[in-house]
CSV table of C-alpha atoms and ligand atoms in Angstrom, one decimal:
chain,number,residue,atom,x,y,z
P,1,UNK,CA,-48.3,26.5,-111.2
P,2,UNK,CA,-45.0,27.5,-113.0
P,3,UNK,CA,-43.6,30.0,-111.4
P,4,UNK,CA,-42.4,29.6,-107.4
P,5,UNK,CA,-44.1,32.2,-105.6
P,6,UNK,CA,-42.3,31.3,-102.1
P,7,UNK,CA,-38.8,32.6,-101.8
P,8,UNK,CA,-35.8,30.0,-101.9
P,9,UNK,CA,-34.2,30.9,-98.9
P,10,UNK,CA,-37.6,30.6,-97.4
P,11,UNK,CA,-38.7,27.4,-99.3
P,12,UNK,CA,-35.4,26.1,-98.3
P,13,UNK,CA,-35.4,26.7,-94.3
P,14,UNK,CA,-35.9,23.9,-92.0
P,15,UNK,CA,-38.9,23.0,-90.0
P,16,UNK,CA,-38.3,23.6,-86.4
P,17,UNK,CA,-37.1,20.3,-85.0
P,18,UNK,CA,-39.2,21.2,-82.0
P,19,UNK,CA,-42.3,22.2,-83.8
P,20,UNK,CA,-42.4,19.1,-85.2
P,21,UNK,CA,-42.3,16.8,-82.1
P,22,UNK,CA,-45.0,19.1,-80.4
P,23,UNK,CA,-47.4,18.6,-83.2
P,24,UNK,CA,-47.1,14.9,-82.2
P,25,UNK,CA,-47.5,15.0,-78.5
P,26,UNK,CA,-50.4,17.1,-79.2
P,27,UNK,CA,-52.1,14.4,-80.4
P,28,UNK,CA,-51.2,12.0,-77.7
P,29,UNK,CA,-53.1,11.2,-74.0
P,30,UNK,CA,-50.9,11.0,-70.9
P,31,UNK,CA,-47.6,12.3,-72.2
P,32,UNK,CA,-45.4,13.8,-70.0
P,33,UNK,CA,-43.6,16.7,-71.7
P,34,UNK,CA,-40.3,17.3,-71.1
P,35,UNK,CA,-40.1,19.3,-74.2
P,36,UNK,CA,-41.3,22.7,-73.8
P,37,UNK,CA,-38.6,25.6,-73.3
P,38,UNK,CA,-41.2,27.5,-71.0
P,39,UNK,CA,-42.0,28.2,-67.4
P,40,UNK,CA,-44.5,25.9,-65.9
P,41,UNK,CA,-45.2,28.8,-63.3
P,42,UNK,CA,-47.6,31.3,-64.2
P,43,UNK,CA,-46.9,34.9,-64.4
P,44,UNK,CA,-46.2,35.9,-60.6
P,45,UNK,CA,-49.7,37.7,-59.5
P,46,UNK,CA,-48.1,41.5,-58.7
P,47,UNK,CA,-47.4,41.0,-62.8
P,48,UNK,CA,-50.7,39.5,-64.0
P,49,UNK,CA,-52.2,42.2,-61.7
P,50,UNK,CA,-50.8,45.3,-63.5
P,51,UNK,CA,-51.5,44.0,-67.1
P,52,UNK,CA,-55.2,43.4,-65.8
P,53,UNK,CA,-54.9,46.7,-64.4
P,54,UNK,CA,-53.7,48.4,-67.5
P,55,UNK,CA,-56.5,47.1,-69.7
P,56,UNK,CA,-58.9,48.5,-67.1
P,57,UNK,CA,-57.4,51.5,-67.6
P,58,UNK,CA,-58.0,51.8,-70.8
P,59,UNK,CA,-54.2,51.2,-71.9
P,60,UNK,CA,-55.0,49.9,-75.1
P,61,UNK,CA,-53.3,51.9,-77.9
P,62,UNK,CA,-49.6,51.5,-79.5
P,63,UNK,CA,-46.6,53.1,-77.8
P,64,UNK,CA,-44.1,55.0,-79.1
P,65,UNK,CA,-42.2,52.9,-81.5
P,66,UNK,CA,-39.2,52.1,-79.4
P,67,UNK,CA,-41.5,51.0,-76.3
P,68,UNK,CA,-42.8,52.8,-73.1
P,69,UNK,CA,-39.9,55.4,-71.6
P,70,UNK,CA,-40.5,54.5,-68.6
P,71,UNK,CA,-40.0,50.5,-69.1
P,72,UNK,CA,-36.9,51.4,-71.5
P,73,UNK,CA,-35.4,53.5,-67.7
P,74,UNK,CA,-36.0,50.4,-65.7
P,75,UNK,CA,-34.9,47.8,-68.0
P,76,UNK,CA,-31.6,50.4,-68.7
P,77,UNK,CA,-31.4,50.6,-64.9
P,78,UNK,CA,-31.4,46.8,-64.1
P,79,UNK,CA,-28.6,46.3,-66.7
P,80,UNK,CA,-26.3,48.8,-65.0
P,81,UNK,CA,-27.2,47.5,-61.6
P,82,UNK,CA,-26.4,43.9,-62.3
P,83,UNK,CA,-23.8,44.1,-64.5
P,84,UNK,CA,-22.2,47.9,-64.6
P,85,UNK,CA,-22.9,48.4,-68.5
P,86,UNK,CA,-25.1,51.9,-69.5
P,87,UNK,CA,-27.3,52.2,-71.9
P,88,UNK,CA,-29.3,55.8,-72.5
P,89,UNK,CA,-32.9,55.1,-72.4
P,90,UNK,CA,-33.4,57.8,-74.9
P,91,UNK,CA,-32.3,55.8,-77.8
P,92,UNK,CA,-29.9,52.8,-76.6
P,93,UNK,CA,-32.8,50.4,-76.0
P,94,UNK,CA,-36.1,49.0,-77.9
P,95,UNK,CA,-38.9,46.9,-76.4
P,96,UNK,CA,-39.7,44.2,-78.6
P,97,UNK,CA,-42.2,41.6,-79.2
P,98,UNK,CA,-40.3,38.7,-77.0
P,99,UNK,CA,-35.9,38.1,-77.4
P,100,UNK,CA,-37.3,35.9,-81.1
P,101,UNK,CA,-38.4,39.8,-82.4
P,102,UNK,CA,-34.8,41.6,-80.9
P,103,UNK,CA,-33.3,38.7,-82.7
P,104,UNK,CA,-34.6,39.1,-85.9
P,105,UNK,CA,-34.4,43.2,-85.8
P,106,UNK,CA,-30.5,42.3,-85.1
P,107,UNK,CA,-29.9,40.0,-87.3
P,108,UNK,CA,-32.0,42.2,-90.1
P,109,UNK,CA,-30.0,45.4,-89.1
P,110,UNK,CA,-26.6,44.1,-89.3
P,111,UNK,CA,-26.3,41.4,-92.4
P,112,UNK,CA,-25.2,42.2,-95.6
P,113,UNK,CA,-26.4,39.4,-97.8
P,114,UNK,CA,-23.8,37.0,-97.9
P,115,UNK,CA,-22.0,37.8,-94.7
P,116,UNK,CA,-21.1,35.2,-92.7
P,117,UNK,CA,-22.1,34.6,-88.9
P,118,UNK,CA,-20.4,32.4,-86.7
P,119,UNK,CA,-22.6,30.7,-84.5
P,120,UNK,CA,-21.3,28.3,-81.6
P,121,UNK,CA,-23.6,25.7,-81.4
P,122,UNK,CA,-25.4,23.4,-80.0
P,123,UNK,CA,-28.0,26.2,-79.7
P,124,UNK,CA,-31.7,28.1,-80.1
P,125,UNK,CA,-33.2,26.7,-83.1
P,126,UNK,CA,-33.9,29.8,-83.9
P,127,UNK,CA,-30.3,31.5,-84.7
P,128,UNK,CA,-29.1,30.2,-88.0
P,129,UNK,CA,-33.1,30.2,-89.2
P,130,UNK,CA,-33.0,34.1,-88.4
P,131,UNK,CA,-29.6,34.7,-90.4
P,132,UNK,CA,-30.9,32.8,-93.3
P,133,UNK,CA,-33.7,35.2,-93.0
P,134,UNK,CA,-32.0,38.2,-93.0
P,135,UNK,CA,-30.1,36.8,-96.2
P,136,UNK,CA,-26.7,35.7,-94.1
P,137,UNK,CA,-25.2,32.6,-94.2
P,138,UNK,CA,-24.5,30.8,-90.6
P,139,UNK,CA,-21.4,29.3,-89.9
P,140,UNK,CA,-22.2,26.8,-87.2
P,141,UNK,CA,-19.0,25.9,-85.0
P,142,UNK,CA,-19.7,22.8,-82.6
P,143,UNK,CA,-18.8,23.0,-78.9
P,144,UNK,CA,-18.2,20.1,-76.8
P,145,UNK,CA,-19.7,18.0,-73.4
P,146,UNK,CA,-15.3,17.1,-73.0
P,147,UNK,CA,-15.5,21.1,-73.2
P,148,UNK,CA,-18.3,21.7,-70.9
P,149,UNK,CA,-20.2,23.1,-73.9
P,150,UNK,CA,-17.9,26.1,-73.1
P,151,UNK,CA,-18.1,28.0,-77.3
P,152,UNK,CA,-14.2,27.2,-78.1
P,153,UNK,CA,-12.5,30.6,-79.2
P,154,UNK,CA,-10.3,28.3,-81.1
P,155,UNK,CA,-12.7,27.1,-83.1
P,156,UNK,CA,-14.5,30.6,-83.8
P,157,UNK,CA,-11.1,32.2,-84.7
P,158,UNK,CA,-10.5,29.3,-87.4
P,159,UNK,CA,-14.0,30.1,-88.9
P,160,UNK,CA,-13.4,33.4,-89.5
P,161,UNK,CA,-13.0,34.4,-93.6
P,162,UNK,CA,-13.5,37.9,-95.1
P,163,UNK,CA,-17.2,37.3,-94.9
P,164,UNK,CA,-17.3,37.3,-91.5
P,165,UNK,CA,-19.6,40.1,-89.8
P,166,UNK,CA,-20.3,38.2,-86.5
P,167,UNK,CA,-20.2,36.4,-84.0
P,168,UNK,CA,-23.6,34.9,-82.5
P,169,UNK,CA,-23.5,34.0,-78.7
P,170,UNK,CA,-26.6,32.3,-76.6
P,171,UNK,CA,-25.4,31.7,-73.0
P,172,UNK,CA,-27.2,30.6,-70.5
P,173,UNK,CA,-27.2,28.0,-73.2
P,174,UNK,CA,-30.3,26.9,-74.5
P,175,UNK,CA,-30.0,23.5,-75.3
P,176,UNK,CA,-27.2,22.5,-72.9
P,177,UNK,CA,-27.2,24.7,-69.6
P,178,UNK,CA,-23.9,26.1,-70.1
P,179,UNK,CA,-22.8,29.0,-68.9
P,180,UNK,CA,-20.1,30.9,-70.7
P,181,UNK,CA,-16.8,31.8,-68.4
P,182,UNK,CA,-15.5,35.2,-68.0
P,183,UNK,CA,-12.4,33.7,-68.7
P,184,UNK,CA,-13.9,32.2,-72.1
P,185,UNK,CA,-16.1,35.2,-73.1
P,186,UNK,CA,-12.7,38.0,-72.8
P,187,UNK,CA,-11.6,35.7,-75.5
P,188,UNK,CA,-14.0,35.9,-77.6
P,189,UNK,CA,-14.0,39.6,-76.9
P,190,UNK,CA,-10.2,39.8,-78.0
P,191,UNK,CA,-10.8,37.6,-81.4
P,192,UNK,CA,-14.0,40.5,-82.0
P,193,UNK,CA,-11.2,43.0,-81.2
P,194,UNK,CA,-8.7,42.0,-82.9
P,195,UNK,CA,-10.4,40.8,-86.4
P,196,UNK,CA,-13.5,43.6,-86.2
P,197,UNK,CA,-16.3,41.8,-85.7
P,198,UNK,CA,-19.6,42.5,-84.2
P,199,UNK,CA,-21.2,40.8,-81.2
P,200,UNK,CA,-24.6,39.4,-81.1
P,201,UNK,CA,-25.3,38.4,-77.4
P,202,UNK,CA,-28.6,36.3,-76.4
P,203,UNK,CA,-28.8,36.3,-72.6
P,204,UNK,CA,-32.6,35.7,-72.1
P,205,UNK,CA,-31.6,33.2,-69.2
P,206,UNK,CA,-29.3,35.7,-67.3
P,207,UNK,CA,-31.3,35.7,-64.0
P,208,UNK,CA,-31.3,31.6,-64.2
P,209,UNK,CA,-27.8,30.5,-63.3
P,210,UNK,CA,-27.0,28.5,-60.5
P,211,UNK,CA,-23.8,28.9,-58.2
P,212,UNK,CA,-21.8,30.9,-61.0
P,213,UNK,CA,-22.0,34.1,-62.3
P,214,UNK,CA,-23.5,35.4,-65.3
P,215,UNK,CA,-21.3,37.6,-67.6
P,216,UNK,CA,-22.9,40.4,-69.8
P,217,UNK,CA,-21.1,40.5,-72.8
P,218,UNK,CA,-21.4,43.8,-73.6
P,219,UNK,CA,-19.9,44.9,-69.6
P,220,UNK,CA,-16.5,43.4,-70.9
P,221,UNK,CA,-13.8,46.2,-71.4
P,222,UNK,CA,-14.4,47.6,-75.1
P,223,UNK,CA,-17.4,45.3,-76.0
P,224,UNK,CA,-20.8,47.7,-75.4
P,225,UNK,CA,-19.7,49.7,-79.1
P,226,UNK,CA,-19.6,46.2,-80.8
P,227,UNK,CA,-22.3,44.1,-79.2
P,228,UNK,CA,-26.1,43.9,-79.4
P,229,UNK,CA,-27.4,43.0,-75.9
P,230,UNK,CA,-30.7,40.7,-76.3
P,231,UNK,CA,-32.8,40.0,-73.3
P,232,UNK,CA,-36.1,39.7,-72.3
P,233,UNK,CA,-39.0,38.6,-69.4
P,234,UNK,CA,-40.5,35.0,-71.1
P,235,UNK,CA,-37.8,32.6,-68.9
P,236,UNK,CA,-37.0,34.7,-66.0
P,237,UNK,CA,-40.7,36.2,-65.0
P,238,UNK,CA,-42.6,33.0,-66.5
P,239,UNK,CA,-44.2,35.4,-69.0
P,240,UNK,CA,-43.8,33.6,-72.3
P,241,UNK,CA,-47.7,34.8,-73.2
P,242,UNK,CA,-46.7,38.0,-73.2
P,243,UNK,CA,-44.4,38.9,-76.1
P,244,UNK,CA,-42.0,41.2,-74.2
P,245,UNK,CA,-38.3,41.6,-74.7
P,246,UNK,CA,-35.8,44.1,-75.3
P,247,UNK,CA,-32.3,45.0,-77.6
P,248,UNK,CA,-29.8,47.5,-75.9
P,249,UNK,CA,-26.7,49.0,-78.3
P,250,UNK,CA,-25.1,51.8,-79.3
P,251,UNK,CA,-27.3,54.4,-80.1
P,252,UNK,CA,-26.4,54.6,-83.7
P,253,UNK,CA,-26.9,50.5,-84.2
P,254,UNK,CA,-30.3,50.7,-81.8
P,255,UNK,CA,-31.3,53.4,-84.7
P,256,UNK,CA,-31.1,50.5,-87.1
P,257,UNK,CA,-33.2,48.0,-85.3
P,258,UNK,CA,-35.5,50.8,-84.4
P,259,UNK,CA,-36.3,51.6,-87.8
P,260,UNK,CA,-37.2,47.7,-88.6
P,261,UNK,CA,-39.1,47.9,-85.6
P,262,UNK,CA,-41.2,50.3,-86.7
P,263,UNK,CA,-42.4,49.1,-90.2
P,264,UNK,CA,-42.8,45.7,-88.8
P,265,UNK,CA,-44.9,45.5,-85.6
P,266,UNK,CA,-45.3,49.6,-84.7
P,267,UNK,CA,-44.6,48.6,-80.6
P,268,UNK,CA,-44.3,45.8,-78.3
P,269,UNK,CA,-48.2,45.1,-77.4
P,270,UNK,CA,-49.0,48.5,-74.4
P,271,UNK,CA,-50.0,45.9,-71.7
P,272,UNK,CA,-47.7,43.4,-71.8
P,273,UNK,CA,-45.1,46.3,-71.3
P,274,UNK,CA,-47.0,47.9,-68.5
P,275,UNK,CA,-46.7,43.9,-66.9
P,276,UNK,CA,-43.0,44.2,-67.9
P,277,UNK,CA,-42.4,47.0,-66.0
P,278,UNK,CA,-44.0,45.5,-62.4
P,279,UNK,CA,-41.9,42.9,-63.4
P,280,UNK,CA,-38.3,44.3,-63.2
P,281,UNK,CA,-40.0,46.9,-59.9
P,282,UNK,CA,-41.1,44.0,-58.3
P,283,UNK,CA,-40.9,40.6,-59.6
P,284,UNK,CA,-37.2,39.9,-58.3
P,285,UNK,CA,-38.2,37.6,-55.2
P,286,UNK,CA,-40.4,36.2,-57.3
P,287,UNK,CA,-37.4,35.5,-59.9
P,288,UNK,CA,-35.6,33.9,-57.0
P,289,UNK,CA,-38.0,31.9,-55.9
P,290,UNK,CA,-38.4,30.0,-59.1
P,291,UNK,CA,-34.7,30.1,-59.9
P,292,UNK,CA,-34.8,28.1,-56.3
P,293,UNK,CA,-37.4,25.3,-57.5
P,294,UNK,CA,-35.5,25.1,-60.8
P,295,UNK,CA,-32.2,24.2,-59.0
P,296,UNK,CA,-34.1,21.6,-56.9
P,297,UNK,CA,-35.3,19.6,-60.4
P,298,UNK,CA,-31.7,20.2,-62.0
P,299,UNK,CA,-30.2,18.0,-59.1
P,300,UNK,CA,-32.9,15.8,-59.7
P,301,UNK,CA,-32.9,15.5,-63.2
P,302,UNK,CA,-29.0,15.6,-63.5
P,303,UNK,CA,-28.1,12.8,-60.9
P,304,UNK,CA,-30.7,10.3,-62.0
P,305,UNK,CA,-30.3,10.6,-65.6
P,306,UNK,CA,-26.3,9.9,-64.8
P,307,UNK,CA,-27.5,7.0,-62.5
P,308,UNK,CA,-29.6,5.7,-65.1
P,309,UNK,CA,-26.2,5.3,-67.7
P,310,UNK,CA,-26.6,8.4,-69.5
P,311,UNK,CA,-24.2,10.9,-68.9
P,312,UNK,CA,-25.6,14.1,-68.2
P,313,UNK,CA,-22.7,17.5,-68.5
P,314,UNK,CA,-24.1,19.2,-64.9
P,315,UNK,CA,-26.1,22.4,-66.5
P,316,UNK,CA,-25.4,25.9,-64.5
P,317,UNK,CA,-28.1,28.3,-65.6
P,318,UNK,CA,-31.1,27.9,-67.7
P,319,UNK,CA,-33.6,24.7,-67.5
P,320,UNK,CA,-32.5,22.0,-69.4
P,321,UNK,CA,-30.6,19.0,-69.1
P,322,UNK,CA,-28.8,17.6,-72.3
P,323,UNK,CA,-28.1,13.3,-71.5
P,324,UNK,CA,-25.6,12.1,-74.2
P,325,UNK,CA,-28.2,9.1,-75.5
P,326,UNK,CA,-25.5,7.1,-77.5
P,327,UNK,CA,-25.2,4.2,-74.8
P,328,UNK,CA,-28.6,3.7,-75.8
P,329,UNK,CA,-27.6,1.8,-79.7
P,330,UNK,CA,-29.8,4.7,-81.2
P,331,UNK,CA,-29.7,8.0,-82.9
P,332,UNK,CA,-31.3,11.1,-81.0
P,333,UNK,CA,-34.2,11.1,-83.2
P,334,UNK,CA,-35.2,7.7,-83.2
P,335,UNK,CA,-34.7,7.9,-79.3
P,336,UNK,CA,-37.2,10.5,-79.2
P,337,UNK,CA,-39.3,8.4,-81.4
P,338,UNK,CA,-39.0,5.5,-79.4
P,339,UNK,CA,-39.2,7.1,-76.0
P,340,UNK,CA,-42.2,9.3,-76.9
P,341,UNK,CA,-43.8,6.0,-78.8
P,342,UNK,CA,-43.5,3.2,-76.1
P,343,UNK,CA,-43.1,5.4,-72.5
P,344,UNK,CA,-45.0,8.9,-73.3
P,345,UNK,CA,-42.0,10.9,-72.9
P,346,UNK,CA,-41.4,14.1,-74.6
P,347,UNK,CA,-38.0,15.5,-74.9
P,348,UNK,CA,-36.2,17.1,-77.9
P,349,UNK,CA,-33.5,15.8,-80.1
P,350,UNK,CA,-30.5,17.2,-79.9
P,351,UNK,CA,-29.9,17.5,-83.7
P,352,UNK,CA,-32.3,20.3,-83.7
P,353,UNK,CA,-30.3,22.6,-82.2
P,354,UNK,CA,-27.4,22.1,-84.7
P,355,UNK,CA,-23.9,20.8,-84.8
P,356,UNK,CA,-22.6,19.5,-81.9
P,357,UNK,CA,-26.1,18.3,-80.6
P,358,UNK,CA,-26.8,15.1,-82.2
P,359,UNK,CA,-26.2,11.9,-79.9
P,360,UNK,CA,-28.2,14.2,-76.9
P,361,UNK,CA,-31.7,14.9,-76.5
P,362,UNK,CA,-32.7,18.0,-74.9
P,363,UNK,CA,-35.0,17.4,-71.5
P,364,UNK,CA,-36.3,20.7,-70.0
P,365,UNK,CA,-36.9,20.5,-66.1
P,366,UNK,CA,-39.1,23.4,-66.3
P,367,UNK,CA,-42.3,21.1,-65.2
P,368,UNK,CA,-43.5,19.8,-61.8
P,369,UNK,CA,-41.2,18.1,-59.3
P,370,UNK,CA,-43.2,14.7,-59.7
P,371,UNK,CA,-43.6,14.9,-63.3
P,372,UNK,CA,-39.9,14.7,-63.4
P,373,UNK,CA,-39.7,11.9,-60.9
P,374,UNK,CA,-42.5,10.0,-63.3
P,375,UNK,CA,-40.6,11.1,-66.4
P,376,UNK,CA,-37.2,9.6,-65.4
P,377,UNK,CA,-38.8,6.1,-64.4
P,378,UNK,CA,-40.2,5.8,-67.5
P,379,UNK,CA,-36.8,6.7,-69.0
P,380,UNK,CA,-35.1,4.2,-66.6
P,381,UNK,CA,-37.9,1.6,-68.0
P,382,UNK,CA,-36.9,2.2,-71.7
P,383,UNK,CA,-32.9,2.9,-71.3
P,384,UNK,CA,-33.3,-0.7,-69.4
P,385,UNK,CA,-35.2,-2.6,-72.3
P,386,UNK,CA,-32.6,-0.7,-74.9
P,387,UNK,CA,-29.2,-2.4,-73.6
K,1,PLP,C1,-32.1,31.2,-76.1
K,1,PLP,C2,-33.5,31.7,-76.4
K,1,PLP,N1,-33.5,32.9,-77.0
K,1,PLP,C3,-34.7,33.5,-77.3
K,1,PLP,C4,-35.9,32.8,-77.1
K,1,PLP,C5,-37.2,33.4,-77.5
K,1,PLP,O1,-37.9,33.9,-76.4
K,1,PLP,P1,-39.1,35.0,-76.4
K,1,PLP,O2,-40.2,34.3,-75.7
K,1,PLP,O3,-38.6,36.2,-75.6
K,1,PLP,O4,-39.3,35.3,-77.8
K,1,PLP,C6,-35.9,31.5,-76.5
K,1,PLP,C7,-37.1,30.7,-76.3
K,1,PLP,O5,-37.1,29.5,-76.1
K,1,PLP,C8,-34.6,31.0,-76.2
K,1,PLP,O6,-34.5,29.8,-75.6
């Protein structure tokens, strides 16, 4: 063929690092995976029961665009309960198909092409994919384990050039477990002050922290009329199946995402929202109860990784550990190689999740108790043959 029929910035995007390993250990007897990003639980039952239920009911047509009113109410409801921030129902939040649709409806709605986001990373593979999408450019700004993996408003100020549009936040961190400080996020909200920027705020893991507190950006004085507040149900009510999240901003942005919304997937699927809904009424004991088991592998996970000589940062809210391999003599990818190779261990290399990660691999805890246990001697058996 002469002519490329694939667009280059599409052509030119990454694999998913994690994609890739998954196609391997699909292939693979007896591995124990410590490298999916999802809930081992299944959907609490009072949850599976009311998208059964809506089915049966015959609730099996679109929605209006922006998702079901009364699911937009509760979702606007739990955001001013937990962290005193208001959102109108009417036209300040959309229901999407999981936080990965909100992100790219954000990410479409605000970008110029050419504008420049600054992303602190290590962090969801899928950020600087979606700006590249939406025709950005990403402007990746590394944080630290020395820094607690804290996003370093030093650093973020520095990157900033006319370009700049926004800034791109993910905390509960996925890859590393951090969890950004008040103290750390009012800066941020001073340097979006202070040089105009917008505020892009992932907080899909904001029910999983453990002993600290979770801070919304958009509750910080001055921040709701510049931020986009992402969350969603996957992590929280182990309901990754079910494609539902949600976007909350100031009316006139949510009118932006809205209309993306609309020419690209109509609604959010009818009973995965009616599920969403019994999940904010009643799915908060179940939350904790979870949130509980996750903090019991964390310990686990975090002390014997340390024990076993590789120096784990102690994660406070989501469900992953991030061990710093480089004791080990290799790279993170030929560690994840090797480990998946000669002990059937499955965990992610840090690389993946951009600067700052590589030298780490990403191990999620978000898998049975024992398989942990198992999983860690087998890493003790192959850190052990590696010095
Ligand atoms: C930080 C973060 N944001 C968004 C997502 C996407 O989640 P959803 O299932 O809601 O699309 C994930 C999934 O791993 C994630 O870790």
């Amino acid at each position: 063929m002469s002519r490329e029929f694939i667009a280059t910035r599409v052509a030119t995007l990454k694999p998913s690092g994690i994609r890739k390993f998954f196609d391997i250990v699909a292939t693979m007897d007896d591995v124990i995976s410590l490298g999916i990003g999802e809930p081992d639980f299944t959907t609490p039952e009072p949850i599976l029961e009311a998208g059964i239920e809506a089915i049966r009911n015959g609730e099996t047509h679109y929605t209006s665009n922006a998702g079901i009113y009364e699911l937009r109410e509760a979702i606007a409801e739990l955001l001013e309960e937990k962290y005193q921030v208001c959102y109108n129902p009417v036209d300040e939040v959309v229901v999407t198909v999981g936080v990965s649709e909100a992100l790219y409806l954000a990410l479409t709605a605000v970008i110029n092409p050419g504008e420049e986001i600054i992303i602190p990373t290590p962090c969801f593979v899928s950020y600087q994919a979606e700006v590249i999408l939406a025709g950005g450019v990403p402007v990746e700004v590394p944080g630290s384990m020395e820094n607690n993996f804290q996003p370093e408003p030093g650093l973020i100020e520095a990157a900033i050039t006319p370009q700049t549009k926004a800034i791109f936040i993910g905390f509960p961190n996925n890859p590393t477990g951090a969890v950004a400080t008040r103290e750390t996020l009012l800066e941020i909200s001073r340097i979006a002050e202070e040089h105009d920027l917008f505020v892009i705020s992932d907080e899909i893991y904001d029910s999983l922290v453990y002993g600290v507190e979770h801070v919304c950006f958009a509750s910080l004085p001055g921040m709701k009329e510049r931020t986009i507040t992402l969350g969603g149900f996957s992590k929280s009510y182990a309901m990754t199946g079910w494609r539902v999240g949600y976007a909350a901003a100031p009316a006139d942005i949510l009118g932006g995402l809205v209309r993306i919304h609309q020419y690209t997937v109509m609604s959010a699927p009818t009973m995965s929202q009616l599920a969403a809904l019994a999940a904010v009424k009643h799915g908060a004991d179940y939350v904790e109860e979870m949130r509980l088991k996750y903090d019991r592998r964390r310990k686990l996970i975090v002390s014997r990784l340390n024990a076993i000589g590789l120096e784990t940062f102690m994660p406070q809210g989501a469900f992953y550990a991030f061990p710093k391999i480089k004791c080990t003599g290799l790279d993170d990818v030929l560690f994840a190689k090797n480990l998946l190779r000669e002990e059937r261990v499955a965990v992610v290399p840090g690389s993946a999740f951009g600067a700052g990660g590589d030298g780490f691999v990403r191990c999620s805890y978000a898998t049975r108790y024992k398989e942990i246990e198992k999983a860690l001697d087998r890493i003790e058996s192959f850190v052990k043959r590696c010095s």
